[in-house]
PDB file of C-alpha atoms in Angstrom:
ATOM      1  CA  UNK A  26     -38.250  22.707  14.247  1.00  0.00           C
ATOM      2  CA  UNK A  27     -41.685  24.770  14.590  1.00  0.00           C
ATOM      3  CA  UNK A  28     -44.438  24.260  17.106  1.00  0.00           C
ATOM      4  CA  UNK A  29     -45.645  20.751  17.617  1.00  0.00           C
ATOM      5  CA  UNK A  30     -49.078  20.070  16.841  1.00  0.00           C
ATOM      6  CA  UNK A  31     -51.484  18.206  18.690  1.00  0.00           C
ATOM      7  CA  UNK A  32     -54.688  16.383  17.584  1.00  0.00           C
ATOM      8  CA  UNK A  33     -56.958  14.829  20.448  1.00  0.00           C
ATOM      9  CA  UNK A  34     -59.002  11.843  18.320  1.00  0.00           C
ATOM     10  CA  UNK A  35     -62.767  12.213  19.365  1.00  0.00           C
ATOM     11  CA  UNK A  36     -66.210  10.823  17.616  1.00  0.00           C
ATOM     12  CA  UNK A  37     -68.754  12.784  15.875  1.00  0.00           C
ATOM     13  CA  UNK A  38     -71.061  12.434  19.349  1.00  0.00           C
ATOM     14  CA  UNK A  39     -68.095  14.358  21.149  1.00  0.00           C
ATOM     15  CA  UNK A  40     -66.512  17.004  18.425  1.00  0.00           C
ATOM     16  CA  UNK A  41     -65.455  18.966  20.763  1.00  0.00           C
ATOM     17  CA  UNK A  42     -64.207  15.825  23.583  1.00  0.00           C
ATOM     18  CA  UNK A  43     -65.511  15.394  26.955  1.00  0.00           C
ATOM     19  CA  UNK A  44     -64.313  18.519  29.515  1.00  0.00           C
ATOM     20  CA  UNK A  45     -61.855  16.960  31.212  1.00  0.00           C
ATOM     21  CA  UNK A  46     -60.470  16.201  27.836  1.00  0.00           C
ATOM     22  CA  UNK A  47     -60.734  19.756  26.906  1.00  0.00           C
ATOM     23  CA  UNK A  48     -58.930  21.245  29.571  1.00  0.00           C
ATOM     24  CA  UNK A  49     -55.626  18.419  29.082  1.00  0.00           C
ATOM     25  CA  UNK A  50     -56.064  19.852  25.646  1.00  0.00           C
ATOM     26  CA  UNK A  51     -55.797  22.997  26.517  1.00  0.00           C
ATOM     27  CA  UNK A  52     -52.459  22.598  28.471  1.00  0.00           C
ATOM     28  CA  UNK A  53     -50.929  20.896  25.417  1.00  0.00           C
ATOM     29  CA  UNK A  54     -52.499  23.352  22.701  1.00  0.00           C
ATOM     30  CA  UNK A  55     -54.545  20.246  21.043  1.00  0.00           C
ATOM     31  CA  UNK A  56     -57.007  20.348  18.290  1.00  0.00           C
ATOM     32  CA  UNK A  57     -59.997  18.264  18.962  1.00  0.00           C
ATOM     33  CA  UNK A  58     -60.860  16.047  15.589  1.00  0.00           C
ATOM     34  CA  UNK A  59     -63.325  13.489  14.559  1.00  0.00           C
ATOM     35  CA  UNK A  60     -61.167  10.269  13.723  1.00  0.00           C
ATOM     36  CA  UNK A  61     -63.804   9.397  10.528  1.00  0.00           C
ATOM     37  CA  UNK A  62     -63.502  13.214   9.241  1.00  0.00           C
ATOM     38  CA  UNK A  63     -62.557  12.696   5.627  1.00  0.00           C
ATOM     39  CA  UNK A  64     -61.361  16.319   5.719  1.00  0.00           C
ATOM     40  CA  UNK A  65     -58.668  16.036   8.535  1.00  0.00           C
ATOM     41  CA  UNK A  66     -55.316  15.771   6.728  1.00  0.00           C
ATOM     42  CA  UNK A  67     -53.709  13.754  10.282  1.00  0.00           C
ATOM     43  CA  UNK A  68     -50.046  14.253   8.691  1.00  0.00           C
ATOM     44  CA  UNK A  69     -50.304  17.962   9.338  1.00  0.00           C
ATOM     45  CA  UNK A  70     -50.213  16.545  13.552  1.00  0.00           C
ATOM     46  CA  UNK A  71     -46.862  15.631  15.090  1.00  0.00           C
ATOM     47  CA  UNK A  72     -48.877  13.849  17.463  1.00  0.00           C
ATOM     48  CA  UNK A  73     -52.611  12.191  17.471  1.00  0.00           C
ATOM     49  CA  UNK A  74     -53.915  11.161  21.089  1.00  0.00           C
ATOM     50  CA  UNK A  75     -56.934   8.661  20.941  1.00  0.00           C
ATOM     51  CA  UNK A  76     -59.502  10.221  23.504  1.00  0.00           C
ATOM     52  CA  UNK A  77     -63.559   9.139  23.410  1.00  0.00           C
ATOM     53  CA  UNK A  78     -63.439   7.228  19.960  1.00  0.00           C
ATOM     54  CA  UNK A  79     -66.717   5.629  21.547  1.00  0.00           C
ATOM     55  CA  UNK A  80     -68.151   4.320  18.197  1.00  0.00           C
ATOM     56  CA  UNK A  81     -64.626   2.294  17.085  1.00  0.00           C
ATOM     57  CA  UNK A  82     -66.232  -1.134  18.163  1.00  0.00           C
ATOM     58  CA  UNK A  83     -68.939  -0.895  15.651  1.00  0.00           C
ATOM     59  CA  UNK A  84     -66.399  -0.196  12.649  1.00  0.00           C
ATOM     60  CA  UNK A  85     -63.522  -2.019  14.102  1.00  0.00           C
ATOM     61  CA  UNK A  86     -61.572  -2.815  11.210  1.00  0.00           C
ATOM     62  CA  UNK A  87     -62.042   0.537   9.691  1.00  0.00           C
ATOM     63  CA  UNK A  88     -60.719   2.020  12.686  1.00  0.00           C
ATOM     64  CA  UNK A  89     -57.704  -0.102  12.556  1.00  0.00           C
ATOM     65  CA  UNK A  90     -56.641   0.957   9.044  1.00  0.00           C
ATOM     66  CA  UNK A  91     -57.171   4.569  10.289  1.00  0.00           C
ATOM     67  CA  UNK A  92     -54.814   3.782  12.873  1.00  0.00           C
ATOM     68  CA  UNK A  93     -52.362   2.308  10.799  1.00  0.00           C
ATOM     69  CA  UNK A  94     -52.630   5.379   8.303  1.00  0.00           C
ATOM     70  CA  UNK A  95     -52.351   7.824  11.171  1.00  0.00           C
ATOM     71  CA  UNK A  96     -48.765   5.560  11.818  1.00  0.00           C
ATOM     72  CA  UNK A  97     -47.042   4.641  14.884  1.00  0.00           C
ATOM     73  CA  UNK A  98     -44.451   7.536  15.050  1.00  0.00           C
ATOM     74  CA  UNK A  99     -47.800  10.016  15.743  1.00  0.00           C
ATOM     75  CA  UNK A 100     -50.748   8.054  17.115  1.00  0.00           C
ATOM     76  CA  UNK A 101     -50.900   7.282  20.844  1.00  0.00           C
ATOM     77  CA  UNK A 102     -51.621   4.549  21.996  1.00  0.00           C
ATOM     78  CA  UNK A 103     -49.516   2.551  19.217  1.00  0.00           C
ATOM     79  CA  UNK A 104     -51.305   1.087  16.370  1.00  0.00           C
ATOM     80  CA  UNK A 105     -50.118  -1.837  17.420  1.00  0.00           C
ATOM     81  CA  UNK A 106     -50.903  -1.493  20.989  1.00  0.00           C
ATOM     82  CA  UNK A 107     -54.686  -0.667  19.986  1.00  0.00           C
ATOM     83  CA  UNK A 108     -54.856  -3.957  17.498  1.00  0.00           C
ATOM     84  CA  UNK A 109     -53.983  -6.161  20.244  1.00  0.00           C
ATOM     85  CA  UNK A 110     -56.286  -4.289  22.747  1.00  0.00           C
ATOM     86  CA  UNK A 111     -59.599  -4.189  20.717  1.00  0.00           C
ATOM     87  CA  UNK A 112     -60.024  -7.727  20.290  1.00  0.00           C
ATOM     88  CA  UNK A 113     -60.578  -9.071  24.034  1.00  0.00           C
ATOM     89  CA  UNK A 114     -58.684 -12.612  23.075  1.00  0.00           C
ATOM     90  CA  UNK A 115     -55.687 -11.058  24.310  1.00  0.00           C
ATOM     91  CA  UNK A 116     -56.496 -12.107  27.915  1.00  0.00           C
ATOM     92  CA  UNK A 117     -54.913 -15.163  27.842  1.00  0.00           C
ATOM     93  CA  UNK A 118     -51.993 -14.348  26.312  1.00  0.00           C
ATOM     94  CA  UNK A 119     -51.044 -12.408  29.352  1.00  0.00           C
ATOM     95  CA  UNK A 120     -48.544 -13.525  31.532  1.00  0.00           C
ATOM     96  CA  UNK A 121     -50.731 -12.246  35.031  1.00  0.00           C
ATOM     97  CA  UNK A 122     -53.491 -13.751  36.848  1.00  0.00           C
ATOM     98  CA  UNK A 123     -57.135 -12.595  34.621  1.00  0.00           C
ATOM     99  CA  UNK A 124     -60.544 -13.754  34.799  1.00  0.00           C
ATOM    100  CA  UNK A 125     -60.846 -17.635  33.670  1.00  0.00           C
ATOM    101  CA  UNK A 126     -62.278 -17.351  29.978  1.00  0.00           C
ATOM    102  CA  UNK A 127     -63.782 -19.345  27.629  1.00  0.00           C
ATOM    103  CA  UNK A 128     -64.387 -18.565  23.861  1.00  0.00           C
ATOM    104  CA  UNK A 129     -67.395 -19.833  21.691  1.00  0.00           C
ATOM    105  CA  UNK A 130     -66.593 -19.384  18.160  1.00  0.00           C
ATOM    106  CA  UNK A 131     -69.676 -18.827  15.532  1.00  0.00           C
ATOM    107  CA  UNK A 132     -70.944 -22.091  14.615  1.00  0.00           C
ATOM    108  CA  UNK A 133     -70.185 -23.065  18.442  1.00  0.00           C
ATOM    109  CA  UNK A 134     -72.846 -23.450  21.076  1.00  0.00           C
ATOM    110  CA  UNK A 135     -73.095 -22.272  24.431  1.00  0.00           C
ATOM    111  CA  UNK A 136     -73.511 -25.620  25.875  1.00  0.00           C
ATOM    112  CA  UNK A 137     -74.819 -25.957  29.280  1.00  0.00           C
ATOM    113  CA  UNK A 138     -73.190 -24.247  32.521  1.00  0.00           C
ATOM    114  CA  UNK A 139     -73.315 -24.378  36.381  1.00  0.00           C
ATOM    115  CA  UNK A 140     -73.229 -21.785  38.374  1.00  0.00           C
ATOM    116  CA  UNK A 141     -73.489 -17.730  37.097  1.00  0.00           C
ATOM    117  CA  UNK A 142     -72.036 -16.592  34.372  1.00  0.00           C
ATOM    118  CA  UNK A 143     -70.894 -13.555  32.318  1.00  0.00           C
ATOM    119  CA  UNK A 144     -71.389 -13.754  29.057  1.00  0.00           C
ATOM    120  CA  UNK A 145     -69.942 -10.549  26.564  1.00  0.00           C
ATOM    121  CA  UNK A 146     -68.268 -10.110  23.158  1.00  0.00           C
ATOM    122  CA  UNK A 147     -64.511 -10.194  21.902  1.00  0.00           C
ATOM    123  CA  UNK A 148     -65.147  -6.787  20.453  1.00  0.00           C
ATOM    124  CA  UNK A 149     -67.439  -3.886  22.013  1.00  0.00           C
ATOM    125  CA  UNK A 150     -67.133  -1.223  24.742  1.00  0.00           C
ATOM    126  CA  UNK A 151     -68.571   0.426  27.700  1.00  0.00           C
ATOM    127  CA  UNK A 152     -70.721  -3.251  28.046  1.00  0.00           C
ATOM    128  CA  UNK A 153     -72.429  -3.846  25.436  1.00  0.00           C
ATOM    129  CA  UNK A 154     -74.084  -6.618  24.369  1.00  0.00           C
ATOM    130  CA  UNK A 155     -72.983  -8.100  27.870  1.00  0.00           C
ATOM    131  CA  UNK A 156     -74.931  -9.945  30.076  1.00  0.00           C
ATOM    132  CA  UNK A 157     -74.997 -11.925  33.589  1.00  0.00           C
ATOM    133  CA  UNK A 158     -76.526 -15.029  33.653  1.00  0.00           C
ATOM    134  CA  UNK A 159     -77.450 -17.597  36.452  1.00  0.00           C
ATOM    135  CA  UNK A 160     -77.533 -21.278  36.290  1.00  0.00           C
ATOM    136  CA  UNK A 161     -81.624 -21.506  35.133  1.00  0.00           C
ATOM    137  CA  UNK A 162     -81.098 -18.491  32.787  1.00  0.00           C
ATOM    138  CA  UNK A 163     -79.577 -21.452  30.210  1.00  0.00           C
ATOM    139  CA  UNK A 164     -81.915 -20.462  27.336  1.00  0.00           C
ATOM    140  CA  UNK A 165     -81.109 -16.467  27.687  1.00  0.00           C
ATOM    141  CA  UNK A 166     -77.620 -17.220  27.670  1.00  0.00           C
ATOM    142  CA  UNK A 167     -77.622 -18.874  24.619  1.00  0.00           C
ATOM    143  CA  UNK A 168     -79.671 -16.438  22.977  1.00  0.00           C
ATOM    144  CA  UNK A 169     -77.214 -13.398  23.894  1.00  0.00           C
ATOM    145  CA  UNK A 170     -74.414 -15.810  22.435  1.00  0.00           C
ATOM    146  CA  UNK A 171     -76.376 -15.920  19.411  1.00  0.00           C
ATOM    147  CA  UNK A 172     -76.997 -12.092  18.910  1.00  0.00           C
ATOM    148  CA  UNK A 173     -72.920 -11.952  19.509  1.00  0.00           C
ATOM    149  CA  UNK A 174     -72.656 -14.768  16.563  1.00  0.00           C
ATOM    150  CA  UNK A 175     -74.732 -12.898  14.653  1.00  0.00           C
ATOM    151  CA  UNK A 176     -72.682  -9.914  14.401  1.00  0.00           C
ATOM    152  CA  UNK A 177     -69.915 -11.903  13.273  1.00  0.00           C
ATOM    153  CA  UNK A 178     -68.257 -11.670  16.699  1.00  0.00           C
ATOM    154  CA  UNK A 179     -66.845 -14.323  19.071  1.00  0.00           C
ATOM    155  CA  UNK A 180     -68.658 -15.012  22.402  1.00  0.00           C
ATOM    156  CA  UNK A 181     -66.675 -14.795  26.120  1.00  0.00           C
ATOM    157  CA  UNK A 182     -68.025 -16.941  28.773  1.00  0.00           C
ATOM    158  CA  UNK A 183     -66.627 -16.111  32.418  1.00  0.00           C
ATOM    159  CA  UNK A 184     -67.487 -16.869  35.773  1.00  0.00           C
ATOM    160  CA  UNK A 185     -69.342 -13.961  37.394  1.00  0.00           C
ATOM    161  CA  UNK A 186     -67.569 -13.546  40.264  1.00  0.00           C
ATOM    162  CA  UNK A 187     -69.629 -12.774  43.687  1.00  0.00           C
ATOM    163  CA  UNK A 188     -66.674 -10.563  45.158  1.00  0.00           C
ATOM    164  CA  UNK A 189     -67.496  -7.809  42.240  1.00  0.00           C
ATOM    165  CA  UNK A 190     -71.068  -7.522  44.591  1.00  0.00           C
ATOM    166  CA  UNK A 191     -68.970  -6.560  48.067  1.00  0.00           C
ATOM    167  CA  UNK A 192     -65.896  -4.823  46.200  1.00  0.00           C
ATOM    168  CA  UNK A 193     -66.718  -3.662  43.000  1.00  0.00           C
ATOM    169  CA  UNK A 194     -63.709  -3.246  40.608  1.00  0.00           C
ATOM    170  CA  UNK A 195     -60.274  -1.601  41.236  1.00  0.00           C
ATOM    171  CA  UNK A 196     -58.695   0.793  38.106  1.00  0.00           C
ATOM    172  CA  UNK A 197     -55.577   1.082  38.062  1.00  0.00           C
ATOM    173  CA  UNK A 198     -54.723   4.252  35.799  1.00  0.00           C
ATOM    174  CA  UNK A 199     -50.940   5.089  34.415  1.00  0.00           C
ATOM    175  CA  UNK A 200     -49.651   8.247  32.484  1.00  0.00           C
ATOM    176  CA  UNK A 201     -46.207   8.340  30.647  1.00  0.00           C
ATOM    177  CA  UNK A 202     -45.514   4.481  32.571  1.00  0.00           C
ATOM    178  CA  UNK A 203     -46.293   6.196  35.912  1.00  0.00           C
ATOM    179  CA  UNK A 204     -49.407   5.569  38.350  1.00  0.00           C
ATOM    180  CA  UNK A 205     -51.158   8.825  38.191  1.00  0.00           C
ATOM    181  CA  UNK A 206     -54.203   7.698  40.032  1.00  0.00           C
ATOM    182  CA  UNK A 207     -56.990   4.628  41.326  1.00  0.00           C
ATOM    183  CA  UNK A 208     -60.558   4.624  40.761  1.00  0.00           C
ATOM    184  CA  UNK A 209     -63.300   2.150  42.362  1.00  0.00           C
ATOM    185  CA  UNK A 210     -66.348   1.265  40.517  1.00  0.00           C
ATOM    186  CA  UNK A 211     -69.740  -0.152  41.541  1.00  0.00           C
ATOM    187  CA  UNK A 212     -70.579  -3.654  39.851  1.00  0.00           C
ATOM    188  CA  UNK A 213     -72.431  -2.915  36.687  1.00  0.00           C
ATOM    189  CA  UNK A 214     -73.973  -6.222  36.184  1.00  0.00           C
ATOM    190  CA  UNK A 215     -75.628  -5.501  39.277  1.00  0.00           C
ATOM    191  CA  UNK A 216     -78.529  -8.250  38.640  1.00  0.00           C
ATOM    192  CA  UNK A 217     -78.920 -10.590  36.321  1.00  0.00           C
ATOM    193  CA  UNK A 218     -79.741  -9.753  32.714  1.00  0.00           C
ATOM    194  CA  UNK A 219     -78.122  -7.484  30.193  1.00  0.00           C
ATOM    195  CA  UNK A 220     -76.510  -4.598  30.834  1.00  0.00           C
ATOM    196  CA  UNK A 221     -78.358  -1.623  30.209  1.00  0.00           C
ATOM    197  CA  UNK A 222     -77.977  -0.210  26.576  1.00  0.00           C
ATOM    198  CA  UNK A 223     -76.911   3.215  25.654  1.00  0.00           C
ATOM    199  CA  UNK A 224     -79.131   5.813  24.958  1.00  0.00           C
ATOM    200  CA  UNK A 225     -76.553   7.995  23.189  1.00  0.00           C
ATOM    201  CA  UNK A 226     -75.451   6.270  19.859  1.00  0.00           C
ATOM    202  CA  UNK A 227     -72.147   5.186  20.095  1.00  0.00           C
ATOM    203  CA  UNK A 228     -71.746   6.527  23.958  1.00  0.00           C
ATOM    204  CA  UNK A 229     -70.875   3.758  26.973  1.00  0.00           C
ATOM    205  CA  UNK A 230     -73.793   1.878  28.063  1.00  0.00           C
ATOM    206  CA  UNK A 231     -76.232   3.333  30.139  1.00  0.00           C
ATOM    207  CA  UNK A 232     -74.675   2.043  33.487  1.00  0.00           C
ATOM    208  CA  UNK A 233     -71.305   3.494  32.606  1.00  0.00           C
ATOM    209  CA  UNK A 234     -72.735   7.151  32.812  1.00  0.00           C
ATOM    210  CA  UNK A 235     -74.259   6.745  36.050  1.00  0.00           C
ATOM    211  CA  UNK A 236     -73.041   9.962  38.372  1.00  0.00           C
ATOM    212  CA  UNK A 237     -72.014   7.905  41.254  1.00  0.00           C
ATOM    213  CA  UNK A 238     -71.076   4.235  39.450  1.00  0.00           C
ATOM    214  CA  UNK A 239     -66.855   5.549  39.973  1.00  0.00           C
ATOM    215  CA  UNK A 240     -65.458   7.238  42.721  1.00  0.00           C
ATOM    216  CA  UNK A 241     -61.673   7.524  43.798  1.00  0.00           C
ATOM    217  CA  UNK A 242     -60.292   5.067  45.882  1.00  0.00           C
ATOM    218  CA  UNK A 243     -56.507   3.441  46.748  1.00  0.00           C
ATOM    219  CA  UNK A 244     -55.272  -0.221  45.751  1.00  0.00           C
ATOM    220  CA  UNK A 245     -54.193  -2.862  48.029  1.00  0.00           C
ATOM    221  CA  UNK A 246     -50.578  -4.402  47.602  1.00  0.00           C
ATOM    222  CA  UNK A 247     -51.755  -7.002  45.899  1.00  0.00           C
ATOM    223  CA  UNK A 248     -53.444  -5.251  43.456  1.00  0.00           C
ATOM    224  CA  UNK A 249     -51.301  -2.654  42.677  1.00  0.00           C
ATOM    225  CA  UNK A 250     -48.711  -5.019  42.350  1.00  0.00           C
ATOM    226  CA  UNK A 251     -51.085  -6.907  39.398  1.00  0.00           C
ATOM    227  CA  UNK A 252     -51.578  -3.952  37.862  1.00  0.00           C
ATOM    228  CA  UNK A 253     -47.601  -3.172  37.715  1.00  0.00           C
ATOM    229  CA  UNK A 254     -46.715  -6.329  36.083  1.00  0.00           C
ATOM    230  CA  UNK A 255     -49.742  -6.268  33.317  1.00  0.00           C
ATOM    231  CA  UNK A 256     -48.724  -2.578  32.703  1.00  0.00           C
ATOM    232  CA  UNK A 257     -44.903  -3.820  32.426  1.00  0.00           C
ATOM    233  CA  UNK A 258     -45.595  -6.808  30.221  1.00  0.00           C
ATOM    234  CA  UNK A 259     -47.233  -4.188  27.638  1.00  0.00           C
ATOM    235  CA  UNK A 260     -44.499  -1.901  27.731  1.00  0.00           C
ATOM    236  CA  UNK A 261     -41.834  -4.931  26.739  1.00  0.00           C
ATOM    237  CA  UNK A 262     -44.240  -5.768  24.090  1.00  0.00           C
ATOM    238  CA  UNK A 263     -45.079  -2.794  22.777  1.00  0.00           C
ATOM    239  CA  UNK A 264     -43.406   0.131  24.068  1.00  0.00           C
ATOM    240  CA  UNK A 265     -44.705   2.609  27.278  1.00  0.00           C
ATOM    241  CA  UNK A 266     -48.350   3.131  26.507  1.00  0.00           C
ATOM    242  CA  UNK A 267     -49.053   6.645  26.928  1.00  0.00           C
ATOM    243  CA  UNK A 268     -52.071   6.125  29.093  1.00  0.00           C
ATOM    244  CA  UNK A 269     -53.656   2.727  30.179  1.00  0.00           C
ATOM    245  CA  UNK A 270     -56.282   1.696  32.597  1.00  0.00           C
ATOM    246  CA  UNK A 271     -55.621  -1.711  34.645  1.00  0.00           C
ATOM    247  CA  UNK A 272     -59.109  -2.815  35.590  1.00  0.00           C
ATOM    248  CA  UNK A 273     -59.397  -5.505  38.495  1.00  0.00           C
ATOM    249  CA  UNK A 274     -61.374  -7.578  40.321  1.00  0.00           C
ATOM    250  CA  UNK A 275     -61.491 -10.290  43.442  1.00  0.00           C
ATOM    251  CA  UNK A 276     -61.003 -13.782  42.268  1.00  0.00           C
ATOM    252  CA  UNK A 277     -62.720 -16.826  43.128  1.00  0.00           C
ATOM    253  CA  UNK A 278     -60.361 -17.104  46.279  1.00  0.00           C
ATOM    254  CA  UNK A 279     -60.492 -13.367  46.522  1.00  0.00           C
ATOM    255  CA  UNK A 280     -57.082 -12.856  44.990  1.00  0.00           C
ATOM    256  CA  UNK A 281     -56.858  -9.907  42.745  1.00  0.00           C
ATOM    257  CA  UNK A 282     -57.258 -11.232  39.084  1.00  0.00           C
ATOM    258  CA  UNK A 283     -57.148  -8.992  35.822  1.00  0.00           C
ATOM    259  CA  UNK A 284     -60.571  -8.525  34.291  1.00  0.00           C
ATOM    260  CA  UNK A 285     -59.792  -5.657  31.318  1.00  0.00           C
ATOM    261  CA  UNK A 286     -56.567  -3.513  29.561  1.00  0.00           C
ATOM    262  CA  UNK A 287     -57.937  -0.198  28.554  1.00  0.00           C
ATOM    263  CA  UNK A 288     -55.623   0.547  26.335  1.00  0.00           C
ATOM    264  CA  UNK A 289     -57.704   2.821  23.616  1.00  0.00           C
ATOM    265  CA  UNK A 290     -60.477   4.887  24.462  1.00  0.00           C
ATOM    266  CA  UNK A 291     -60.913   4.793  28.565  1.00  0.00           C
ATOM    267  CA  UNK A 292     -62.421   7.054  30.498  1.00  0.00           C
ATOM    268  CA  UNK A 293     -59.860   8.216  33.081  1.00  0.00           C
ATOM    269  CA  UNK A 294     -62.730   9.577  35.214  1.00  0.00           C
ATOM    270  CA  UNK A 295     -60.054  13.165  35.665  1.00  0.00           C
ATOM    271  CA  UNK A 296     -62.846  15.296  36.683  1.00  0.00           C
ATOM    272  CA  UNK A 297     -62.415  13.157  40.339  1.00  0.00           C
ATOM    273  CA  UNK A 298     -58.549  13.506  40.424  1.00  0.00           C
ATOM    274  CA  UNK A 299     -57.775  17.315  39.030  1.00  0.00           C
ATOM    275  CA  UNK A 300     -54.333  16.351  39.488  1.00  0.00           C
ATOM    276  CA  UNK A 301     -54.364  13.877  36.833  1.00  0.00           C
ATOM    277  CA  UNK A 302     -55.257  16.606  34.387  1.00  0.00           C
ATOM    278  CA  UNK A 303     -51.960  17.910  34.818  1.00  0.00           C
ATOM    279  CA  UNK A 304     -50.192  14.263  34.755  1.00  0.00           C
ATOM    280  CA  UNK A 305     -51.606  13.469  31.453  1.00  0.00           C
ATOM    281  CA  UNK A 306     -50.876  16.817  30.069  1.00  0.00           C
ATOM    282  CA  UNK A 307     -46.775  16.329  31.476  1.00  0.00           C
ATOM    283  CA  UNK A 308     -46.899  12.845  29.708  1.00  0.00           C
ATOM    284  CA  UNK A 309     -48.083  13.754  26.237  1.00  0.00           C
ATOM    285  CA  UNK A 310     -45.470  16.874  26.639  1.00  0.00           C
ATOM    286  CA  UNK A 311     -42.576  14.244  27.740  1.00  0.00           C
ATOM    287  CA  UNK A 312     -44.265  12.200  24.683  1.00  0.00           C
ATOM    288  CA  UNK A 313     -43.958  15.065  22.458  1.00  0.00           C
ATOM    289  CA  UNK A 314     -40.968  16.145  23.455  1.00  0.00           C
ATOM    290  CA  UNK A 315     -42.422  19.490  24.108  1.00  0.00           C
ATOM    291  CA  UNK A 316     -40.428  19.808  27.572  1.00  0.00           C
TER     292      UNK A 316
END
């Protein structure tokens, strides 16, 4: 058998990958390519990791037929894994506690609500098109449900829920099946409204690039042991993911609850944990079988 090789799957507003990206890639002798490249020939790679695909929400089903051409013996995460993770209706198939969610189809209507809301689409990334609403915001509500309709996309109603404002979120990151490391982030539907757009085509909203929005951090019990079960209920399905990100918030009773899987694209936030640079780069070579 000759060398493995190694392609890291990036977007045309990251050729070259983000640098924490780069320097995994350079532990595991990757090549950095442009998933929509015409002129990348992805048989010649024994294995192809998905890293910042940050435009795949916009061409969703194209992306999904360039997963299932890449195949599932060398693309990472599965194809399978990323069909069930782009569309966000997978949340109540889940057999652990997630955010309460509601689902207005096109042709629905919002319908009127008490209390705040959170109201986002089935398909996007790094929040957009998302939007917090509260109870005499009725009318701007329905018209972000709209816009969602519009794009031919289904609409996700959830309670906003207060504890985000005093916690923030809990990630719960996991390399090769493993927990390599936890992350806290900063609300970022910090007021009411929608969330700031992205100034970089195709990048994470505005908010999401925000120096100080994540910082490390440690899980309680009870969250950790959330993000164990949702991480164990995708490896029965599916497999061991190569990398996944468990994101989590308080409840309504302030019992951890399962807001987002990041099973495609996340941003592992490495730079904060140099350690994990060398976790991820072990898992892909365990992956690989390059140990």
């Amino acid at each position: 058998m000759g060398a493995v090789r190694i392609a890291f799957a990036t977007c045309s507003a990251y050729p070259d990958g983000r640098a924490d990206d780069g320097e995994v890639a350079a532990l595991v002798g990757a090549e950095f390519q442009v998933w929509d490249d015409a002129g990348v020939d992805w048989s010649a790679y024994d294995r192809v990791v998905i890293r910042s695909v940050w435009d795949y929400s916009h061409r969703v089903e194209t992306f999904l037929e360039w997963c299932e051409k890449v195949g599932e013996t060398r693309l990472r995460n599965r194809p399978e894994v990323v069909t069930f993770n782009s569309d966000k209706r997978y949340l109540p198939e889940l057999g652990v506690p997630t955010v309460p969610t509601a689902f207005v189809e096109p042709g629905e209507s919002l319908g009127p609500y008490s209390g705040e809301i959170v109201v986002k689409p089935n398909i996007s990334a790094g929040a957009r098109d998302t939007g917090r609403f509260e109870q005499d915001a009725q009318g701007d509500a329905a018209a972000l449900v709209a816009r969602i309709h519009d794009s031919g996309r289904i609409a996700l109603i959830q309670p906003y829920l207060r504890g985000v404002d005093t916690q923030g979120e809990t990630a719960v990151v996991f390399f090769g099946g493993d927990v390599s490391h936890v992350l806290r982030k900063r609300p970022v539907l910090r007021t009411a409204g929608i969330a700031p757009r992205a100034e970089v085509a195709h990048a994470p909203a505005a908010a999401m690039l925000e120096p100080d929005l994540v910082s490390t951090g440690q899980a309680s019990a009870t969250e950790l042991e959330l993000a164990t079960a949702a991480h164990a209920e995708i490896t029965r399905r599916f497999g061991t993911p190569l990398y996944a990100r468990v994101d989590i918030v308080p409840g309504a009773d302030g019992a951890p609850v399962l807001i987002e899987l990041e099973l495609i694209e996340p941003n592992m936030y490495m730079n904060l944990v140099p350690a994990a640079i060398d976790r991820l780069a072990a898992a892909i070579r365990v992956d690989a079988q390059l140990t």
